[in-house]
mmCIF file of C-alpha atoms in Angstrom:
data_model
loop_
_atom_site.group_PDB
_atom_site.id
_atom_site.type_symbol
_atom_site.label_atom_id
_atom_site.label_comp_id
_atom_site.label_asym_id
_atom_site.label_seq_id
_atom_site.Cartn_x
_atom_site.Cartn_y
_atom_site.Cartn_z
ATOM 1 C CA MET A 1 -12.194 1.632 2.682
ATOM 2 C CA LEU A 2 -14.555 2.190 -0.209
ATOM 3 C CA SER A 3 -13.909 5.034 -2.607
ATOM 4 C CA ARG A 4 -15.909 6.274 -5.550
ATOM 5 C CA SER A 5 -14.808 8.490 -8.347
ATOM 6 C CA PRO A 6 -16.075 12.053 -8.633
ATOM 7 C CA THR A 7 -19.641 12.249 -9.881
ATOM 8 C CA SER A 8 -18.458 13.868 -13.091
ATOM 9 C CA THR A 9 -16.628 10.697 -14.156
ATOM 10 C CA PRO A 10 -17.931 7.208 -14.902
ATOM 11 C CA ARG A 11 -18.241 5.076 -11.785
ATOM 12 C CA ARG A 12 -15.958 2.131 -11.193
ATOM 13 C CA ARG A 13 -15.831 0.289 -7.914
ATOM 14 C CA SER A 14 -12.633 -0.804 -6.236
ATOM 15 C CA THR A 15 -11.932 -2.480 -2.948
ATOM 16 C CA THR A 16 -8.577 -2.347 -1.190
ATOM 17 C CA TRP A 17 -7.271 -4.140 1.825
ATOM 18 C CA ASN A 18 -3.788 -4.726 3.209
ATOM 19 C CA ARG A 19 -2.304 -6.000 6.347
ATOM 20 C CA SER A 20 -5.053 -3.591 6.843
ATOM 21 C CA ALA A 21 -7.683 -3.459 4.186
ATOM 22 C CA ALA A 22 -9.239 -0.543 2.417
ATOM 23 C CA SER A 23 -11.704 -0.034 -0.376
ATOM 24 C CA SER A 24 -12.414 2.873 -2.632
ATOM 25 C CA GLU A 25 -14.469 3.923 -5.602
ATOM 26 C CA THR A 26 -13.402 6.454 -8.198
ATOM 27 C CA PRO A 27 -13.839 6.279 -11.931
ATOM 28 C CA ALA A 28 -14.132 2.874 -10.438
ATOM 29 C CA SER A 29 -15.222 1.928 -6.959
ATOM 30 C CA SER A 30 -12.949 0.342 -4.391
ATOM 31 C CA ARG A 31 -13.280 -1.360 -1.036
ATOM 32 C CA SER A 32 -10.418 -1.709 1.413
ATOM 33 C CA ALA A 33 -9.953 -3.749 4.540
ATOM 34 C CA ASN A 34 -7.237 -2.907 7.031
ATOM 35 C CA THR A 35 -5.412 -4.937 9.647
ATOM 36 C CA PRO A 36 -2.967 -3.624 12.229
ATOM 37 C CA THR A 37 -0.203 -6.048 11.272
ATOM 38 C CA SER A 38 0.836 -8.200 8.330
ATOM 39 C CA PHE A 39 1.599 -11.365 10.218
ATOM 40 C CA ILE A 40 -1.654 -12.422 11.935
ATOM 41 C CA GLU A 41 -3.403 -15.683 10.956
ATOM 42 C CA GLU A 42 -6.953 -14.462 11.512
ATOM 43 C CA PHE A 43 -6.468 -11.252 9.575
ATOM 44 C CA ALA A 44 -5.007 -13.126 6.607
ATOM 45 C CA LEU A 45 -8.010 -15.480 6.612
ATOM 46 C CA LEU A 46 -10.460 -12.580 6.834
ATOM 47 C CA ARG A 47 -8.779 -10.778 3.952
ATOM 48 C CA ARG A 48 -9.065 -13.847 1.742
ATOM 49 C CA ARG A 49 -12.729 -14.327 2.617
ATOM 50 C CA ILE A 50 -13.493 -10.655 1.992
ATOM 51 C CA LEU A 51 -11.740 -10.809 -1.377
ATOM 52 C CA ARG A 52 -13.605 -13.945 -2.420
ATOM 53 C CA PHE A 53 -16.984 -12.551 -1.355
ATOM 54 C CA LEU A 54 -16.464 -9.234 -3.138
ATOM 55 C CA VAL A 55 -15.310 -10.922 -6.341
ATOM 56 C CA GLU A 56 -17.934 -13.692 -6.431
ATOM 57 C CA HIS A 57 -20.946 -11.738 -5.191
ATOM 58 C CA CYS A 58 -20.267 -8.021 -5.699
ATOM 59 C CA GLY A 59 -18.535 -7.843 -9.073
ATOM 60 C CA PHE A 60 -15.078 -6.674 -7.959
ATOM 61 C CA THR A 61 -12.428 -7.307 -10.612
ATOM 62 C CA VAL A 62 -9.181 -5.729 -9.346
ATOM 63 C CA LEU A 63 -7.026 -6.563 -6.340
ATOM 64 C CA ALA A 64 -4.746 -3.643 -5.429
ATOM 65 C CA PHE A 65 -2.126 -4.191 -2.755
ATOM 66 C CA GLU A 66 0.452 -2.365 -0.648
ATOM 67 C CA TYR A 67 3.102 -3.682 -3.014
ATOM 68 C CA GLY A 68 5.450 -1.874 -5.392
ATOM 69 C CA PHE A 69 3.698 -0.163 -8.307
ATOM 70 C CA SER A 70 6.422 -1.088 -10.760
ATOM 71 C CA GLU A 71 6.751 -4.670 -9.493
ATOM 72 C CA GLY A 72 3.001 -5.240 -9.679
ATOM 73 C CA PHE A 73 2.782 -5.632 -13.459
ATOM 74 C CA PRO A 74 4.476 -9.076 -13.670
ATOM 75 C CA LEU A 75 2.163 -10.265 -10.881
ATOM 76 C CA ASP A 76 -0.848 -9.023 -12.830
ATOM 77 C CA ALA A 77 0.299 -11.044 -15.844
ATOM 78 C CA TRP A 78 0.788 -14.111 -13.631
ATOM 79 C CA ALA A 79 -2.638 -13.714 -12.033
ATOM 80 C CA ARG A 80 -4.182 -13.693 -15.521
ATOM 81 C CA GLY A 81 -2.495 -16.958 -16.488
ATOM 82 C CA GLU A 82 1.026 -16.228 -17.730
ATOM 83 C CA GLY A 83 3.906 -18.457 -16.628
ATOM 84 C CA THR A 84 3.829 -21.523 -14.419
ATOM 85 C CA ASP A 85 2.296 -21.844 -10.983
ATOM 86 C CA GLU A 86 5.804 -21.936 -9.503
ATOM 87 C CA TYR A 87 6.686 -18.517 -10.926
ATOM 88 C CA LEU A 88 4.929 -16.688 -8.082
ATOM 89 C CA ALA A 89 7.228 -18.123 -5.420
ATOM 90 C CA VAL A 90 10.254 -17.125 -7.479
ATOM 91 C CA HIS A 91 8.969 -13.584 -7.953
ATOM 92 C CA LEU A 92 8.101 -13.094 -4.261
ATOM 93 C CA ALA A 93 11.237 -14.795 -2.922
ATOM 94 C CA THR A 94 12.903 -11.494 -1.994
ATOM 95 C CA ALA A 95 9.743 -9.681 -0.841
ATOM 96 C CA ILE A 96 8.576 -9.353 2.757
ATOM 97 C CA PRO A 97 5.908 -12.062 3.322
ATOM 98 C CA VAL A 98 2.946 -9.736 3.804
ATOM 99 C CA GLY A 99 0.221 -12.236 2.936
ATOM 100 C CA LEU A 100 0.092 -11.720 -0.818
ATOM 101 C CA THR A 101 0.755 -15.306 -1.918
ATOM 102 C CA GLU A 102 -2.606 -16.869 -1.028
ATOM 103 C CA PRO A 103 -4.798 -14.066 -2.473
ATOM 104 C CA LEU A 104 -2.856 -14.149 -5.744
ATOM 105 C CA GLN A 105 -3.068 -17.934 -5.953
ATOM 106 C CA TRP A 106 -6.823 -17.709 -5.457
ATOM 107 C CA VAL A 107 -7.111 -15.002 -8.135
ATOM 108 C CA ARG A 108 -5.169 -17.167 -10.624
ATOM 109 C CA ARG A 109 -7.429 -20.169 -9.945
ATOM 110 C CA HIS A 110 -10.522 -17.983 -10.208
ATOM 111 C CA ASN A 111 -9.364 -16.517 -13.518
ATOM 112 C CA ARG A 112 -9.110 -19.948 -15.163
ATOM 113 C CA THR A 113 -12.903 -20.085 -15.451
ATOM 114 C CA ALA A 114 -13.973 -16.456 -14.923
ATOM 115 C CA SER A 115 -15.651 -14.551 -17.738
ATOM 116 C CA ALA A 116 -14.060 -11.324 -16.445
ATOM 117 C CA PRO A 117 -10.546 -11.937 -15.065
ATOM 118 C CA VAL A 118 -9.496 -10.296 -11.813
ATOM 119 C CA ARG A 119 -6.499 -7.974 -12.264
ATOM 120 C CA PHE A 120 -3.700 -7.189 -9.807
ATOM 121 C CA ALA A 121 -2.320 -3.691 -9.162
ATOM 122 C CA GLY A 122 0.657 -2.600 -7.074
ATOM 123 C CA ILE A 123 0.431 0.873 -5.542
ATOM 124 C CA ASP A 124 3.508 1.389 -3.351
ATOM 125 C CA ILE A 125 6.864 3.097 -3.820
ATOM 126 C CA PRO A 126 9.458 0.670 -5.243
ATOM 127 C CA ALA A 127 10.132 -2.301 -2.939
ATOM 128 C CA ALA A 128 8.050 -0.490 -0.286
ATOM 129 C CA GLY A 129 11.058 1.790 0.165
ATOM 130 C CA GLY A 130 13.627 -1.000 0.030
ATOM 131 C CA SER A 131 15.178 -0.131 -3.327
ATOM 132 C CA LEU A 132 14.828 2.362 -6.149
ATOM 133 C CA LEU A 133 15.975 -0.184 -8.734
ATOM 134 C CA PRO A 134 12.552 -1.723 -9.580
ATOM 135 C CA ALA A 135 11.447 1.741 -10.746
ATOM 136 C CA LEU A 136 14.673 3.193 -12.157
ATOM 137 C CA THR A 137 15.724 0.189 -14.249
ATOM 138 C CA PRO A 138 12.624 0.281 -16.505
ATOM 139 C CA VAL A 139 12.826 4.101 -16.616
ATOM 140 C CA ALA A 140 16.347 3.750 -18.029
ATOM 141 C CA ASP A 141 15.048 1.291 -20.638
ATOM 142 C CA TYR A 142 12.337 3.766 -21.649
ATOM 143 C CA LEU A 143 14.775 6.681 -21.912
ATOM 144 C CA ARG A 144 17.101 4.721 -24.195
ATOM 145 C CA GLY A 145 14.330 4.865 -26.775
ATOM 146 C CA VAL A 146 13.028 8.423 -26.365
ATOM 147 C CA ASP A 147 15.806 10.482 -24.770
ATOM 148 C CA PRO A 148 19.199 8.710 -24.861
ATOM 149 C CA GLU A 149 21.007 11.881 -23.780
ATOM 150 C CA THR A 150 19.607 11.422 -20.254
ATOM 151 C CA VAL A 151 20.638 7.765 -19.894
ATOM 152 C CA PRO A 152 24.008 8.574 -18.231
ATOM 153 C CA ALA A 153 22.166 10.533 -15.533
ATOM 154 C CA VAL A 154 19.703 7.754 -14.735
ATOM 155 C CA GLU A 155 22.532 5.202 -14.779
ATOM 156 C CA THR A 156 24.347 7.291 -12.172
ATOM 157 C CA ALA A 157 21.171 7.291 -10.062
ATOM 158 C CA ILE A 158 20.969 3.508 -10.444
ATOM 159 C CA GLN A 159 24.603 3.125 -9.394
ATOM 160 C CA ILE A 160 24.095 5.194 -6.229
ATOM 161 C CA SER A 161 20.795 3.421 -5.465
ATOM 162 C CA ALA A 162 22.361 -0.022 -5.827
ATOM 163 C CA SER A 163 24.932 0.838 -3.162
ATOM 164 C CA PHE A 164 22.310 0.951 -0.386
ATOM 165 C CA ALA A 165 19.433 -1.173 -1.743
ATOM 166 C CA GLY A 166 17.922 -3.738 0.622
ATOM 167 C CA GLY A 167 14.937 -6.000 1.163
ATOM 168 C CA SER A 168 12.854 -3.385 2.971
ATOM 169 C CA ALA A 169 12.851 0.215 4.152
ATOM 170 C CA ALA A 170 14.068 -1.013 7.542
ATOM 171 C CA VAL A 171 17.319 -2.073 5.826
ATOM 172 C CA THR A 172 17.586 0.681 3.255
ATOM 173 C CA ALA A 173 16.795 3.778 5.331
ATOM 174 C CA PRO A 174 19.769 3.371 7.709
ATOM 175 C CA ALA A 175 22.018 2.351 4.797
ATOM 176 C CA TRP A 176 20.980 5.514 2.946
ATOM 177 C CA ALA A 177 21.728 7.560 6.076
ATOM 178 C CA ARG A 178 25.308 6.269 6.049
ATOM 179 C CA LEU A 179 25.937 7.462 2.479
ATOM 180 C CA PRO A 180 28.178 10.508 2.110
ATOM 181 C CA THR A 181 26.043 13.634 2.030
ATOM 182 C CA ALA A 182 27.337 14.386 -1.454
ATOM 183 C CA GLU A 183 25.924 11.108 -2.779
ATOM 184 C CA GLN A 184 22.580 11.627 -1.031
ATOM 185 C CA ASP A 185 22.269 15.080 -2.556
ATOM 186 C CA ALA A 186 23.472 13.940 -5.987
ATOM 187 C CA LEU A 187 20.795 11.226 -6.096
ATOM 188 C CA THR A 188 18.050 13.679 -5.122
ATOM 189 C CA ALA A 189 19.235 16.249 -7.656
ATOM 190 C CA ILE A 190 19.396 13.720 -10.507
ATOM 191 C CA LEU A 191 15.897 12.394 -9.779
ATOM 192 C CA ALA A 192 14.443 15.904 -9.521
ATOM 193 C CA ARG A 193 16.034 16.990 -12.804
ATOM 194 C CA LEU A 194 14.850 13.845 -14.592
ATOM 195 C CA LEU A 195 11.304 14.333 -13.313
ATOM 196 C CA ILE A 196 11.164 17.971 -14.451
ATOM 197 C CA ARG A 197 12.590 17.013 -17.839
ATOM 198 C CA PHE A 198 10.028 14.202 -18.193
ATOM 199 C CA ARG A 199 7.196 16.667 -17.666
ATOM 200 C CA ALA A 200 8.706 19.478 -19.730
ATOM 201 C CA LEU A 201 9.426 17.259 -22.754
ATOM 202 C CA GLU A 202 6.130 15.354 -22.699
ATOM 203 C CA PRO A 203 5.195 16.430 -26.276
ATOM 204 C CA LEU A 204 8.586 15.292 -27.583
ATOM 205 C CA TYR A 205 8.492 11.986 -25.736
ATOM 206 C CA ALA A 206 4.965 11.414 -27.049
ATOM 207 C CA THR A 207 6.136 11.704 -30.658
ATOM 208 C CA ARG A 208 9.003 9.287 -30.045
ATOM 209 C CA GLY A 209 7.053 6.606 -28.198
ATOM 210 C CA ASP A 210 3.725 5.297 -26.946
ATOM 211 C CA ARG A 211 1.515 7.404 -24.649
ATOM 212 C CA HIS A 212 0.941 4.540 -22.213
ATOM 213 C CA ASP A 213 4.674 3.884 -21.993
ATOM 214 C CA TYR A 214 5.219 7.556 -21.160
ATOM 215 C CA ASP A 215 2.569 7.541 -18.414
ATOM 216 C CA LEU A 216 4.003 4.339 -16.958
ATOM 217 C CA ALA A 217 7.606 5.569 -16.971
ATOM 218 C CA LEU A 218 6.575 8.915 -15.482
ATOM 219 C CA HIS A 219 4.756 7.278 -12.568
ATOM 220 C CA ARG A 220 7.683 4.944 -11.967
ATOM 221 C CA LEU A 221 10.024 7.934 -11.830
ATOM 222 C CA GLU A 222 7.636 9.698 -9.455
ATOM 223 C CA GLY A 223 7.783 6.579 -7.273
ATOM 224 C CA ALA A 224 11.583 6.777 -7.153
ATOM 225 C CA CYS A 225 11.385 10.473 -6.214
ATOM 226 C CA HIS A 226 8.852 9.807 -3.451
ATOM 227 C CA ALA A 227 10.953 6.929 -2.138
ATOM 228 C CA ASP A 228 14.069 9.123 -2.095
ATOM 229 C CA HIS A 229 12.132 11.738 -0.135
ATOM 230 C CA THR A 230 10.982 9.006 2.248
ATOM 231 C CA PHE A 231 14.600 8.044 3.016
ATOM 232 C CA ARG A 232 15.231 11.587 4.230
ATOM 233 C CA ALA A 233 11.935 11.727 6.089
ATOM 234 C CA MET A 234 12.583 8.450 7.928
ATOM 235 C CA ALA A 235 16.120 9.515 8.835
ATOM 236 C CA GLY A 236 14.724 12.737 10.252
ATOM 237 C CA LEU A 237 11.982 10.885 12.129
ATOM 238 C CA PHE A 238 14.471 8.510 13.776
ATOM 239 C CA SER A 239 16.876 11.324 14.675
ATOM 240 C CA GLY A 240 14.162 13.638 16.000
ATOM 241 C CA THR A 241 14.987 16.321 13.425
ATOM 242 C CA GLY A 242 12.275 15.562 10.866
ATOM 243 C CA LEU A 243 9.740 18.004 9.529
ATOM 244 C CA THR A 244 6.075 17.753 10.499
ATOM 245 C CA ALA A 245 4.238 14.996 8.578
ATOM 246 C CA ASP A 246 7.255 14.507 6.290
ATOM 247 C CA THR A 247 6.585 10.778 5.950
ATOM 248 C CA SER A 248 3.401 11.567 3.997
ATOM 249 C CA ALA A 249 5.277 11.283 0.686
ATOM 250 C CA ARG A 250 4.867 7.517 0.552
ATOM 251 C CA ASP A 251 1.139 7.669 1.269
ATOM 252 C CA ALA A 252 0.676 10.443 -1.278
ATOM 253 C CA TYR A 253 2.265 8.217 -3.915
ATOM 254 C CA MET A 254 0.094 5.244 -2.942
ATOM 255 C CA ALA A 255 -3.041 7.371 -3.214
ATOM 256 C CA ARG A 256 -1.930 8.635 -6.610
ATOM 257 C CA SER A 257 -1.157 5.065 -7.708
ATOM 258 C CA VAL A 258 -4.688 3.956 -6.832
ATOM 259 C CA ARG A 259 -6.046 6.790 -8.949
ATOM 260 C CA TRP A 260 -3.515 6.027 -11.739
ATOM 261 C CA HIS A 261 -4.929 2.520 -12.028
ATOM 262 C CA LEU A 262 -8.552 3.600 -11.670
ATOM 263 C CA GLU A 263 -8.189 6.196 -14.415
ATOM 264 C CA ARG A 264 -7.124 3.433 -16.806
ATOM 265 C CA LEU A 265 -9.762 0.854 -15.867
ATOM 266 C CA GLU A 266 -12.994 0.273 -17.699
ATOM 267 C CA PRO A 267 -16.114 2.050 -16.367
ATOM 268 C CA GLY A 268 -17.826 -0.161 -13.813
ATOM 269 C CA THR A 269 -14.598 -1.735 -12.552
ATOM 270 C CA ARG A 270 -14.561 -2.537 -8.852
ATOM 271 C CA VAL A 271 -11.263 -2.611 -6.939
ATOM 272 C CA VAL A 272 -10.278 -4.216 -3.636
ATOM 273 C CA LEU A 273 -7.349 -2.354 -2.063
ATOM 274 C CA ALA A 274 -5.350 -4.051 0.701
ATOM 275 C CA ALA A 275 -3.162 -1.955 2.987
ATOM 276 C CA HIS A 276 -2.275 -1.401 6.628
ATOM 277 C CA ASN A 277 -4.792 0.302 8.895
ATOM 278 C CA ALA A 278 -2.414 3.235 9.229
ATOM 279 C CA HIS A 279 -2.487 3.693 5.438
ATOM 280 C CA ILE A 280 -6.218 3.328 4.834
ATOM 281 C CA GLN A 281 -7.547 5.395 7.727
ATOM 282 C CA THR A 282 -8.915 8.808 6.805
ATOM 283 C CA THR A 283 -7.567 10.834 9.736
ATOM 284 C CA PRO A 284 -3.956 12.016 10.260
ATOM 285 C CA ILE A 285 -1.386 9.824 12.034
ATOM 286 C CA SER A 286 0.160 11.206 15.227
ATOM 287 C CA PHE A 287 2.517 9.699 17.774
ATOM 288 C CA ASP A 288 3.216 11.255 21.157
ATOM 289 C CA GLY A 289 1.149 14.239 20.094
ATOM 290 C CA ARG A 290 3.266 14.943 16.997
ATOM 291 C CA LEU A 291 1.747 14.855 13.513
ATOM 292 C CA THR A 292 3.812 12.312 11.559
ATOM 293 C CA GLY A 293 1.819 11.596 8.419
ATOM 294 C CA LEU A 294 -1.270 12.093 6.272
ATOM 295 C CA PRO A 295 -2.390 8.594 5.267
ATOM 296 C CA MET A 296 -3.366 7.345 1.839
ATOM 297 C CA GLY A 297 -6.949 6.970 3.021
ATOM 298 C CA GLN A 298 -7.258 10.633 3.931
ATOM 299 C CA GLN A 299 -6.019 11.647 0.499
ATOM 300 C CA LEU A 300 -8.280 9.187 -1.322
ATOM 301 C CA GLN A 301 -11.296 10.310 0.668
ATOM 302 C CA ARG A 302 -10.574 13.920 -0.289
ATOM 303 C CA ALA A 303 -10.378 12.894 -3.943
ATOM 304 C CA LEU A 304 -13.198 10.347 -4.027
ATOM 305 C CA GLY A 305 -15.583 11.431 -1.300
ATOM 306 C CA ASP A 306 -18.088 8.952 0.086
ATOM 307 C CA ALA A 307 -17.080 6.413 -2.535
ATOM 308 C CA TYR A 308 -14.075 5.586 -0.366
ATOM 309 C CA PHE A 309 -14.903 3.026 2.347
ATOM 310 C CA ALA A 310 -12.314 2.096 4.994
ATOM 311 C CA LEU A 311 -12.686 -1.202 6.832
ATOM 312 C CA GLY A 312 -10.264 -1.645 9.725
ATOM 313 C CA LEU A 313 -9.339 -4.993 11.263
ATOM 314 C CA THR A 314 -8.385 -5.465 14.885
ATOM 315 C CA SER A 315 -8.288 -8.017 17.693
ATOM 316 C CA VAL A 316 -9.681 -7.858 21.211
ATOM 317 C CA ALA A 317 -7.191 -10.329 22.698
ATOM 318 C CA GLY A 318 -4.598 -12.939 21.778
ATOM 319 C CA HIS A 319 -1.116 -12.345 20.371
ATOM 320 C CA THR A 320 0.472 -9.886 17.992
ATOM 321 C CA ALA A 321 3.704 -9.766 16.002
ATOM 322 C CA ASP A 322 5.758 -6.867 17.305
ATOM 323 C CA MET A 323 8.506 -5.737 14.945
ATOM 324 C CA HIS A 324 11.978 -5.073 16.346
ATOM 325 C CA ARG A 325 14.607 -3.297 14.246
ATOM 326 C CA ASP A 326 17.624 -5.502 13.482
ATOM 327 C CA GLU A 327 19.827 -4.569 10.537
ATOM 328 C CA LYS A 328 21.363 -8.042 10.532
ATOM 329 C CA ALA A 329 17.983 -9.650 9.771
ATOM 330 C CA PRO A 330 17.094 -10.161 6.055
ATOM 331 C CA PHE A 331 14.398 -7.472 6.090
ATOM 332 C CA GLY A 332 15.872 -5.278 8.801
ATOM 333 C CA PHE A 333 13.603 -6.442 11.602
ATOM 334 C CA THR A 334 12.650 -9.484 13.637
ATOM 335 C CA LEU A 335 9.226 -10.455 14.934
ATOM 336 C CA GLY A 336 8.272 -11.042 18.535
ATOM 337 C CA ASP A 337 5.206 -13.075 19.506
ATOM 338 C CA THR A 338 3.688 -10.705 22.051
ATOM 339 C CA VAL A 339 0.663 -11.296 24.290
ATOM 340 C CA LEU A 340 -1.875 -8.508 23.953
ATOM 341 C CA ASN A 341 -2.858 -6.734 27.155
ATOM 342 C CA LEU A 342 -6.478 -6.123 28.038
ATOM 343 C CA PRO A 343 -7.890 -3.400 25.785
ATOM 344 C CA ASP A 344 -7.256 0.157 26.947
ATOM 345 C CA PRO A 345 -10.323 2.032 28.191
ATOM 346 C CA GLY A 346 -11.471 4.287 25.390
ATOM 347 C CA SER A 347 -10.222 1.957 22.648
ATOM 348 C CA VAL A 348 -12.425 0.438 19.964
ATOM 349 C CA GLU A 349 -11.244 -2.981 21.197
ATOM 350 C CA ALA A 350 -12.654 -2.200 24.646
ATOM 351 C CA ALA A 351 -15.978 -1.358 23.021
ATOM 352 C CA PHE A 352 -16.042 -4.751 21.293
ATOM 353 C CA ALA A 353 -15.117 -6.483 24.561
ATOM 354 C CA ASP A 354 -17.889 -4.679 26.448
ATOM 355 C CA ALA A 355 -20.386 -5.777 23.781
ATOM 356 C CA GLY A 356 -19.454 -9.420 24.437
ATOM 357 C CA LEU A 357 -19.250 -10.250 20.729
ATOM 358 C CA ASP A 358 -17.351 -13.172 19.236
ATOM 359 C CA LEU A 359 -16.576 -11.947 15.720
ATOM 360 C CA GLY A 360 -17.943 -8.410 15.545
ATOM 361 C CA LEU A 361 -18.505 -5.809 12.845
ATOM 362 C CA ALA A 362 -19.231 -2.178 13.779
ATOM 363 C CA ASP A 363 -20.762 0.188 11.217
ATOM 364 C CA LEU A 364 -19.120 3.434 12.278
ATOM 365 C CA ARG A 365 -21.008 5.578 9.793
ATOM 366 C CA ARG A 366 -24.177 5.175 11.861
ATOM 367 C CA ALA A 367 -22.216 5.683 15.067
ATOM 368 C CA ARG A 368 -21.162 9.163 13.927
ATOM 369 C CA THR A 369 -24.687 10.387 14.636
ATOM 370 C CA GLU A 370 -25.808 7.888 17.291
ATOM 371 C CA VAL A 371 -22.833 7.480 19.663
ATOM 372 C CA SER A 372 -21.600 10.104 22.101
ATOM 373 C CA ASP A 373 -18.931 8.022 23.898
ATOM 374 C CA ARG A 374 -16.493 7.676 21.010
ATOM 375 C CA PRO A 375 -13.365 5.467 21.024
ATOM 376 C CA ASP A 376 -10.171 7.471 20.619
ATOM 377 C CA ARG A 377 -7.627 4.724 19.820
ATOM 378 C CA ILE A 378 -7.114 1.474 17.904
ATOM 379 C CA ARG A 379 -4.428 -1.190 18.263
ATOM 380 C CA LEU A 380 -1.193 -0.963 16.288
ATOM 381 C CA GLN A 381 0.640 -4.203 17.039
ATOM 382 C CA GLY A 382 1.232 -4.089 20.817
ATOM 383 C CA THR A 383 0.496 -0.379 21.208
ATOM 384 C CA TYR A 384 -2.205 2.082 20.108
ATOM 385 C CA VAL A 385 -2.691 4.789 17.541
ATOM 386 C CA HIS A 386 -4.651 7.623 19.138
ATOM 387 C CA THR A 387 -7.157 8.805 16.570
ATOM 388 C CA PRO A 388 -10.921 9.491 16.398
ATOM 389 C CA VAL A 389 -11.756 5.925 15.322
ATOM 390 C CA ILE A 390 -15.315 6.672 14.227
ATOM 391 C CA ASP A 391 -14.020 9.290 11.787
ATOM 392 C CA ALA A 392 -10.930 7.309 10.762
ATOM 393 C CA PHE A 393 -12.810 4.214 9.530
ATOM 394 C CA ASP A 394 -16.215 3.508 8.048
ATOM 395 C CA ALA A 395 -16.355 0.124 9.776
ATOM 396 C CA VAL A 396 -14.184 -2.040 12.008
ATOM 397 C CA LEU A 397 -14.127 -5.831 12.015
ATOM 398 C CA ALA A 398 -12.798 -7.364 15.247
ATOM 399 C CA THR A 399 -11.732 -10.917 16.010
ATOM 400 C CA PRO A 400 -11.994 -12.172 19.601
ATOM 401 C CA ALA A 401 -8.347 -13.303 19.515
ATOM 402 C CA SER A 402 -5.374 -13.217 17.158
ATOM 403 C CA THR A 403 -2.409 -15.528 16.612
ATOM 404 C CA VAL A 404 0.919 -14.907 14.905
ATOM 405 C CA VAL A 405 1.565 -16.667 11.591
ATOM 406 C CA LYS A 406 3.889 -19.630 12.122
ATOM 407 C CA ASP A 407 7.124 -20.365 10.238
ATOM 408 C CA LEU A 408 7.562 -16.859 8.840
ATOM 409 C CA ARG A 409 10.922 -16.406 7.157
ATOM 410 C CA ILE A 410 11.802 -12.979 8.541
#
């Protein structure tokens, strides 16, 4: 999706894309491209080509990704030349292989000769919901310098968090659900109290430390709070007792993270944002007729207006990687190589099939005024998300067939 900042602020351009991709502009502009799954060969290739084109021909200088906000800063330093080439593999060794390695390697090579280096920005809750530690550990370090009285509280939060941390939300959410209720509530209470204290004592913290360090620590703490809320929301979703749209906390944080980065970029910056289709779309997410979430894209569009441009990726035929929950697997799920059925009537994939295109790109902005027979669903792995596709995305790029990435270590 492509987002632009409000007209009252200097324009920067940013592009975002993830397993799905999205782009947005706000004080900068951004473009995002979206794909329905993280493990498809063709989508990974398209994302890399989109990134290269936008950087080399359109002046984009930031790659934002559906990757932990706090964990993104070492990757930004690596992309701009710090460390050895081998450092990236070490840093990503415990992360879900979502297709970040090749784009970052290209950015590092590009930056060796570029006059304006391309930056990297993480936007997600810590470890994509797998652990609070990447956010809380640096928050504890910050508090030791500006508010040592609160260190015991954050250390208690770290201790509880470490007891259920895992490689992904698929591991951590059920582990959190097995905690004694007293520990769940204690963690939430500590994080809430720390967050209120952070905001209430901002003038004091500012006199004891650097303003940027305060802003960074605050957003990290907000990420931990949003992740903690997400544990409860996911547990409620799985048990059938969840509140309406309660999973929106993660997307709200991702949207705020995009804006956090854009607010600190130079005027004229352009950002590519990579995220899943279900995160970049601009319409609510519903399953079985129940509203489950308000995506990042919807929130960025509300904040940035027409400057936000959402590009969805999909496939007419081929194979997809269906995810099956398995707590014994390293990331809490296994992948199944599943043959895609013929596109459902009424889907955007059926529209591409009827057009007889090979690799097709549909400009949905024009279709909003020119098309009466509107698709009402788009693929999500082996199933569909029912949504007004023409309103949810500004464009959709479709491959004739998709194949699952080989040799994935899941």
